[in-house]
PDB file of C-alpha atoms in Angstrom:
ATOM      1  CA  MET B  10     -42.536  -7.897 -39.819  1.00 88.00           C
ATOM      2  CA  LYS B  11     -42.288  -4.650 -38.271  1.00 91.00           C
ATOM      3  CA  LYS B  12     -41.959  -3.952 -34.392  1.00 92.00           C
ATOM      4  CA  ARG B  13     -43.145  -0.015 -33.948  1.00 95.00           C
ATOM      5  CA  VAL B  14     -42.787   1.100 -29.978  1.00 96.00           C
ATOM      6  CA  LEU B  15     -46.222   4.289 -29.328  1.00 96.00           C
ATOM      7  CA  SER B  16     -46.458   6.377 -26.464  1.00 96.00           C
ATOM      8  CA  LEU B  17     -50.109   6.870 -25.472  1.00 96.00           C
ATOM      9  CA  LEU B  18     -50.563   9.944 -22.952  1.00 95.00           C
ATOM     10  CA  VAL B  19     -53.676   8.802 -22.560  1.00 96.00           C
ATOM     11  CA  ASP B  20     -56.080  10.372 -18.900  1.00 96.00           C
ATOM     12  CA  ASN B  21     -55.529   8.813 -15.848  1.00 96.00           C
ATOM     13  CA  THR B  22     -58.720   7.098 -15.272  1.00 95.00           C
ATOM     14  CA  SER B  23     -60.617   3.148 -13.997  1.00 94.00           C
ATOM     15  CA  GLY B  24     -60.855   1.497 -17.232  1.00 94.00           C
ATOM     16  CA  VAL B  25     -58.234   2.918 -19.451  1.00 95.00           C
ATOM     17  CA  LEU B  26     -56.293   0.083 -20.119  1.00 94.00           C
ATOM     18  CA  SER B  27     -58.982  -2.771 -19.900  1.00 95.00           C
ATOM     19  CA  ARG B  28     -59.783  -0.337 -22.699  1.00 94.00           C
ATOM     20  CA  VAL B  29     -56.685  -0.038 -24.489  1.00 95.00           C
ATOM     21  CA  ALA B  30     -55.053  -3.458 -24.066  1.00 94.00           C
ATOM     22  CA  GLY B  31     -59.473  -5.159 -25.542  1.00 93.00           C
ATOM     23  CA  LEU B  32     -59.174  -3.246 -28.401  1.00 93.00           C
ATOM     24  CA  PHE B  33     -55.838  -4.938 -29.273  1.00 93.00           C
ATOM     25  CA  SER B  34     -57.586  -8.584 -28.762  1.00 92.00           C
ATOM     26  CA  ARG B  35     -60.589  -7.527 -29.893  1.00 92.00           C
ATOM     27  CA  ARG B  36     -58.984  -7.784 -33.116  1.00 90.00           C
ATOM     28  CA  GLY B  37     -56.417 -10.025 -33.308  1.00 90.00           C
ATOM     29  CA  TYR B  38     -53.423  -7.955 -31.322  1.00 91.00           C
ATOM     30  CA  ASN B  39     -50.942  -8.713 -29.847  1.00 91.00           C
ATOM     31  CA  ILE B  40     -49.070  -6.775 -27.471  1.00 94.00           C
ATOM     32  CA  ASP B  41     -45.524  -7.381 -27.422  1.00 94.00           C
ATOM     33  CA  SER B  42     -44.558  -5.083 -24.019  1.00 94.00           C
ATOM     34  CA  LEU B  43     -46.531  -2.777 -21.972  1.00 95.00           C
ATOM     35  CA  THR B  44     -45.979   0.052 -19.453  1.00 95.00           C
ATOM     36  CA  VAL B  45     -48.162   2.000 -18.233  1.00 95.00           C
ATOM     37  CA  GLY B  46     -47.173   5.394 -14.777  1.00 94.00           C
ATOM     38  CA  GLU B  47     -48.160   8.853 -13.827  1.00 94.00           C
ATOM     39  CA  THR B  48     -47.216  11.818 -15.971  1.00 93.00           C
ATOM     40  CA  ALA B  49     -46.158  14.609 -13.890  1.00 91.00           C
ATOM     41  CA  ASP B  50     -49.921  16.212 -14.450  1.00 93.00           C
ATOM     42  CA  PRO B  51     -52.190  13.490 -12.265  1.00 94.00           C
ATOM     43  CA  ARG B  52     -54.455  14.026 -14.654  1.00 95.00           C
ATOM     44  CA  TYR B  53     -52.817  11.668 -16.834  1.00 95.00           C
ATOM     45  CA  SER B  54     -50.405   8.592 -17.581  1.00 96.00           C
ATOM     46  CA  ARG B  55     -48.114   7.891 -19.681  1.00 96.00           C
ATOM     47  CA  MET B  56     -49.267   4.688 -21.682  1.00 96.00           C
ATOM     48  CA  THR B  57     -45.783   2.536 -23.656  1.00 96.00           C
ATOM     49  CA  ILE B  58     -46.968  -0.201 -26.519  1.00 96.00           C
ATOM     50  CA  VAL B  59     -44.580  -2.084 -28.245  1.00 96.00           C
ATOM     51  CA  ALA B  60     -46.245  -4.598 -30.744  1.00 95.00           C
ATOM     52  CA  ARG B  61     -46.069  -6.132 -34.274  1.00 93.00           C
ATOM     53  CA  GLY B  62     -47.704  -6.221 -36.985  1.00 92.00           C
ATOM     54  CA  ASP B  63     -47.284  -5.325 -41.087  1.00 93.00           C
ATOM     55  CA  GLU B  64     -47.049  -1.879 -42.422  1.00 93.00           C
ATOM     56  CA  MET B  65     -51.041  -2.058 -42.604  1.00 93.00           C
ATOM     57  CA  THR B  66     -51.241  -3.977 -39.791  1.00 92.00           C
ATOM     58  CA  LEU B  67     -49.402  -1.164 -37.452  1.00 94.00           C
ATOM     59  CA  ASP B  68     -51.276   1.943 -39.446  1.00 94.00           C
ATOM     60  CA  GLN B  69     -54.347   0.204 -38.127  1.00 93.00           C
ATOM     61  CA  ILE B  70     -54.000  -0.454 -34.526  1.00 94.00           C
ATOM     62  CA  MET B  71     -52.303   3.520 -34.400  1.00 94.00           C
ATOM     63  CA  LYS B  72     -56.770   4.762 -36.355  1.00 95.00           C
ATOM     64  CA  GLN B  73     -58.465   2.722 -33.982  1.00 94.00           C
ATOM     65  CA  LEU B  74     -56.219   3.614 -31.053  1.00 96.00           C
ATOM     66  CA  ALA B  75     -56.613   7.341 -31.484  1.00 95.00           C
ATOM     67  CA  LYS B  76     -60.438   6.485 -31.859  1.00 95.00           C
ATOM     68  CA  LEU B  77     -60.492   5.785 -28.157  1.00 95.00           C
ATOM     69  CA  ILE B  78     -62.206   9.012 -25.907  1.00 95.00           C
ATOM     70  CA  ASP B  79     -58.730   8.118 -23.452  1.00 95.00           C
ATOM     71  CA  VAL B  80     -56.201   8.391 -25.987  1.00 96.00           C
ATOM     72  CA  VAL B  81     -55.057  12.555 -25.976  1.00 95.00           C
ATOM     73  CA  ASP B  82     -52.013  11.316 -27.996  1.00 94.00           C
ATOM     74  CA  ILE B  83     -49.876   9.147 -29.917  1.00 95.00           C
ATOM     75  CA  LYS B  84     -46.416   9.291 -31.002  1.00 94.00           C
ATOM     76  CA  ILE B  85     -44.529   6.612 -32.607  1.00 94.00           C
ATOM     77  CA  LEU B  86     -41.136   6.314 -30.828  1.00 94.00           C
ATOM     78  CA  GLU B  87     -38.851   6.744 -33.556  1.00 92.00           C
ATOM     79  CA  GLU B  88     -35.419   4.826 -33.324  1.00 88.00           C
ATOM     80  CA  GLY B  89     -32.476   7.678 -33.140  1.00 87.00           C
ATOM     81  CA  THR B  90     -35.422  10.131 -32.013  1.00 90.00           C
ATOM     82  CA  SER B  91     -36.327   8.784 -29.529  1.00 91.00           C
ATOM     83  CA  VAL B  92     -34.365   7.491 -25.713  1.00 92.00           C
ATOM     84  CA  SER B  93     -36.394   3.647 -24.560  1.00 93.00           C
ATOM     85  CA  ARG B  94     -34.982   2.042 -21.117  1.00 95.00           C
ATOM     86  CA  GLU B  95     -36.136  -1.620 -19.604  1.00 96.00           C
ATOM     87  CA  LEU B  96     -35.491  -2.879 -16.366  1.00 97.00           C
ATOM     88  CA  VAL B  97     -35.333  -6.546 -15.464  1.00 97.00           C
ATOM     89  CA  LEU B  98     -34.628  -7.658 -12.630  1.00 98.00           C
ATOM     90  CA  VAL B  99     -33.021 -11.766 -11.989  1.00 98.00           C
ATOM     91  CA  LYS B 100     -32.408 -13.985  -8.944  1.00 98.00           C
ATOM     92  CA  ILE B 101     -29.194 -15.695  -9.795  1.00 97.00           C
ATOM     93  CA  ARG B 102     -29.580 -19.247  -7.853  1.00 97.00           C
ATOM     94  CA  VAL B 103     -24.402 -18.602  -7.024  1.00 96.00           C
ATOM     95  CA  ASP B 104     -22.485 -19.716  -4.610  1.00 92.00           C
ATOM     96  CA  ALA B 105     -19.179 -19.343  -3.422  1.00 87.00           C
ATOM     97  CA  GLN B 106     -17.487 -20.242  -5.947  1.00 89.00           C
ATOM     98  CA  GLU B 107     -20.087 -18.612  -9.279  1.00 91.00           C
ATOM     99  CA  ARG B 108     -20.390 -15.413  -6.684  1.00 94.00           C
ATOM    100  CA  GLN B 109     -16.796 -13.583  -8.364  1.00 93.00           C
ATOM    101  CA  ASP B 110     -18.031 -14.319 -11.676  1.00 94.00           C
ATOM    102  CA  VAL B 111     -21.632 -13.055 -11.785  1.00 96.00           C
ATOM    103  CA  ILE B 112     -20.525 -10.190 -10.047  1.00 96.00           C
ATOM    104  CA  SER B 113     -17.815 -10.040 -12.931  1.00 95.00           C
ATOM    105  CA  ILE B 114     -20.315 -10.011 -14.865  1.00 96.00           C
ATOM    106  CA  VAL B 115     -23.321  -7.158 -13.302  1.00 97.00           C
ATOM    107  CA  ASN B 116     -20.010  -4.973 -12.987  1.00 97.00           C
ATOM    108  CA  VAL B 117     -19.676  -5.019 -16.945  1.00 97.00           C
ATOM    109  CA  PHE B 118     -23.464  -4.250 -17.807  1.00 97.00           C
ATOM    110  CA  ARG B 119     -23.199  -1.931 -15.033  1.00 97.00           C
ATOM    111  CA  GLY B 120     -25.578  -3.428 -13.071  1.00 97.00           C
ATOM    112  CA  ASN B 121     -26.581  -2.894  -9.370  1.00 97.00           C
ATOM    113  CA  ILE B 122     -27.002  -5.826  -6.933  1.00 97.00           C
ATOM    114  CA  ILE B 123     -30.109  -5.215  -4.941  1.00 97.00           C
ATOM    115  CA  ASP B 124     -30.022  -7.613  -3.006  1.00 96.00           C
ATOM    116  CA  VAL B 125     -27.381 -10.683  -1.696  1.00 95.00           C
ATOM    117  CA  GLY B 126     -28.649 -14.270   0.300  1.00 93.00           C
ATOM    118  CA  LYS B 127     -26.378 -17.240   1.407  1.00 93.00           C
ATOM    119  CA  ASP B 128     -26.960 -19.210  -1.328  1.00 95.00           C
ATOM    120  CA  SER B 129     -28.387 -16.748  -4.580  1.00 96.00           C
ATOM    121  CA  LEU B 130     -28.111 -12.481  -5.485  1.00 96.00           C
ATOM    122  CA  ILE B 131     -30.622 -10.155  -7.087  1.00 98.00           C
ATOM    123  CA  VAL B 132     -29.664  -8.548 -10.036  1.00 98.00           C
ATOM    124  CA  GLU B 133     -30.887  -4.572 -11.294  1.00 98.00           C
ATOM    125  CA  LEU B 134     -29.743  -4.308 -14.789  1.00 98.00           C
ATOM    126  CA  THR B 135     -31.699  -1.239 -16.776  1.00 97.00           C
ATOM    127  CA  GLY B 136     -30.449  -0.907 -20.463  1.00 96.00           C
ATOM    128  CA  GLN B 137     -31.676  -1.119 -24.674  1.00 93.00           C
ATOM    129  CA  GLN B 138     -33.095  -4.996 -24.819  1.00 91.00           C
ATOM    130  CA  SER B 139     -30.123  -6.048 -27.034  1.00 93.00           C
ATOM    131  CA  LYS B 140     -28.296  -4.647 -23.597  1.00 96.00           C
ATOM    132  CA  LEU B 141     -30.217  -7.062 -21.426  1.00 96.00           C
ATOM    133  CA  ASP B 142     -30.774 -10.086 -23.965  1.00 96.00           C
ATOM    134  CA  ALA B 143     -26.689 -10.028 -24.404  1.00 97.00           C
ATOM    135  CA  PHE B 144     -26.766  -9.998 -20.111  1.00 97.00           C
ATOM    136  CA  LEU B 145     -28.863 -12.839 -19.888  1.00 97.00           C
ATOM    137  CA  GLN B 146     -26.993 -14.953 -23.336  1.00 96.00           C
ATOM    138  CA  LEU B 147     -23.872 -14.634 -20.269  1.00 95.00           C
ATOM    139  CA  LEU B 148     -26.231 -15.639 -17.389  1.00 94.00           C
ATOM    140  CA  GLU B 149     -26.670 -18.612 -19.362  1.00 92.00           C
ATOM    141  CA  GLY B 150     -24.035 -21.049 -17.550  1.00 90.00           C
ATOM    142  CA  HIS B 151     -25.577 -20.108 -14.315  1.00 95.00           C
ATOM    143  CA  GLU B 152     -29.169 -20.850 -12.859  1.00 96.00           C
ATOM    144  CA  ILE B 153     -32.059 -18.698 -13.052  1.00 97.00           C
ATOM    145  CA  LEU B 154     -34.289 -18.550 -10.403  1.00 97.00           C
ATOM    146  CA  GLU B 155     -36.376 -16.156 -11.325  1.00 98.00           C
ATOM    147  CA  LEU B 156     -36.533 -13.062 -13.822  1.00 97.00           C
ATOM    148  CA  ALA B 157     -38.717 -10.373 -14.268  1.00 97.00           C
ATOM    149  CA  ARG B 158     -38.812  -7.612 -16.931  1.00 95.00           C
ATOM    150  CA  THR B 159     -40.826  -4.134 -17.436  1.00 93.00           C
ATOM    151  CA  GLY B 160     -40.814  -4.191 -21.444  1.00 92.00           C
ATOM    152  CA  ILE B 161     -40.171  -1.036 -22.477  1.00 93.00           C
ATOM    153  CA  THR B 162     -40.507   2.819 -21.579  1.00 94.00           C
ATOM    154  CA  GLY B 163     -38.998   5.363 -23.635  1.00 92.00           C
ATOM    155  CA  LEU B 164     -39.135   9.182 -24.642  1.00 90.00           C
ATOM    156  CA  SER B 165     -39.216  10.683 -27.823  1.00 89.00           C
ATOM    157  CA  ARG B 166     -35.675  13.862 -28.117  1.00 89.00           C
ATOM    158  CA  GLY B 167     -35.894  17.083 -27.759  1.00 84.00           C
ATOM    159  CA  SER B 168     -38.282  19.324 -26.950  1.00 81.00           C
ATOM    160  CA  ASN B 169     -40.151  19.834 -30.094  1.00 74.00           C
ATOM    161  CA  ASP B 170     -43.448  17.362 -29.843  1.00 70.00           C
ATOM    162  CA  VAL B 171     -44.812  17.569 -26.363  1.00 72.00           C
ATOM    163  CA  ARG B 172     -46.706  17.859 -25.436  1.00 68.00           C
ATOM    164  CA  TYR B 173     -48.867  21.127 -23.598  1.00 59.00           C
ATOM    165  CA  LEU B 174     -51.916  20.459 -21.550  1.00 59.00           C
TER     166      LEU B 174
END
């Protein structure tokens, strides 16, 4: 199965997310990751969707998305010609002896400790999925109390294919 990252420019109106998600669910397609946020122009939102499937399935997803009236533009974010990031927040149980070990791991990954409690730390880390996965693997000896990942968001590199409205 192949992974495809899609960047959609959509109308910033109520129901758009529901219509896009409904398109996937009606056809039995899965969304691996979905992020949505308003653009510099408040009339539009950028939606980044990660889906997996064979080439025919992924092409069908593109065609069906293009038919939605709320979808203004669709881009495939290819590795090398785009920049993508993900955010993870991790709450880790630490005692006095473990605290420095976890802080060292966070520093190696250029993460930020955004909350310190008596028996826990909350860490913020952004980067490619592989970086976040490697960070979480190094934490395997520590108890993760809570974990939140945003999913991938991204933009294509350069200014050649920017859609001005």
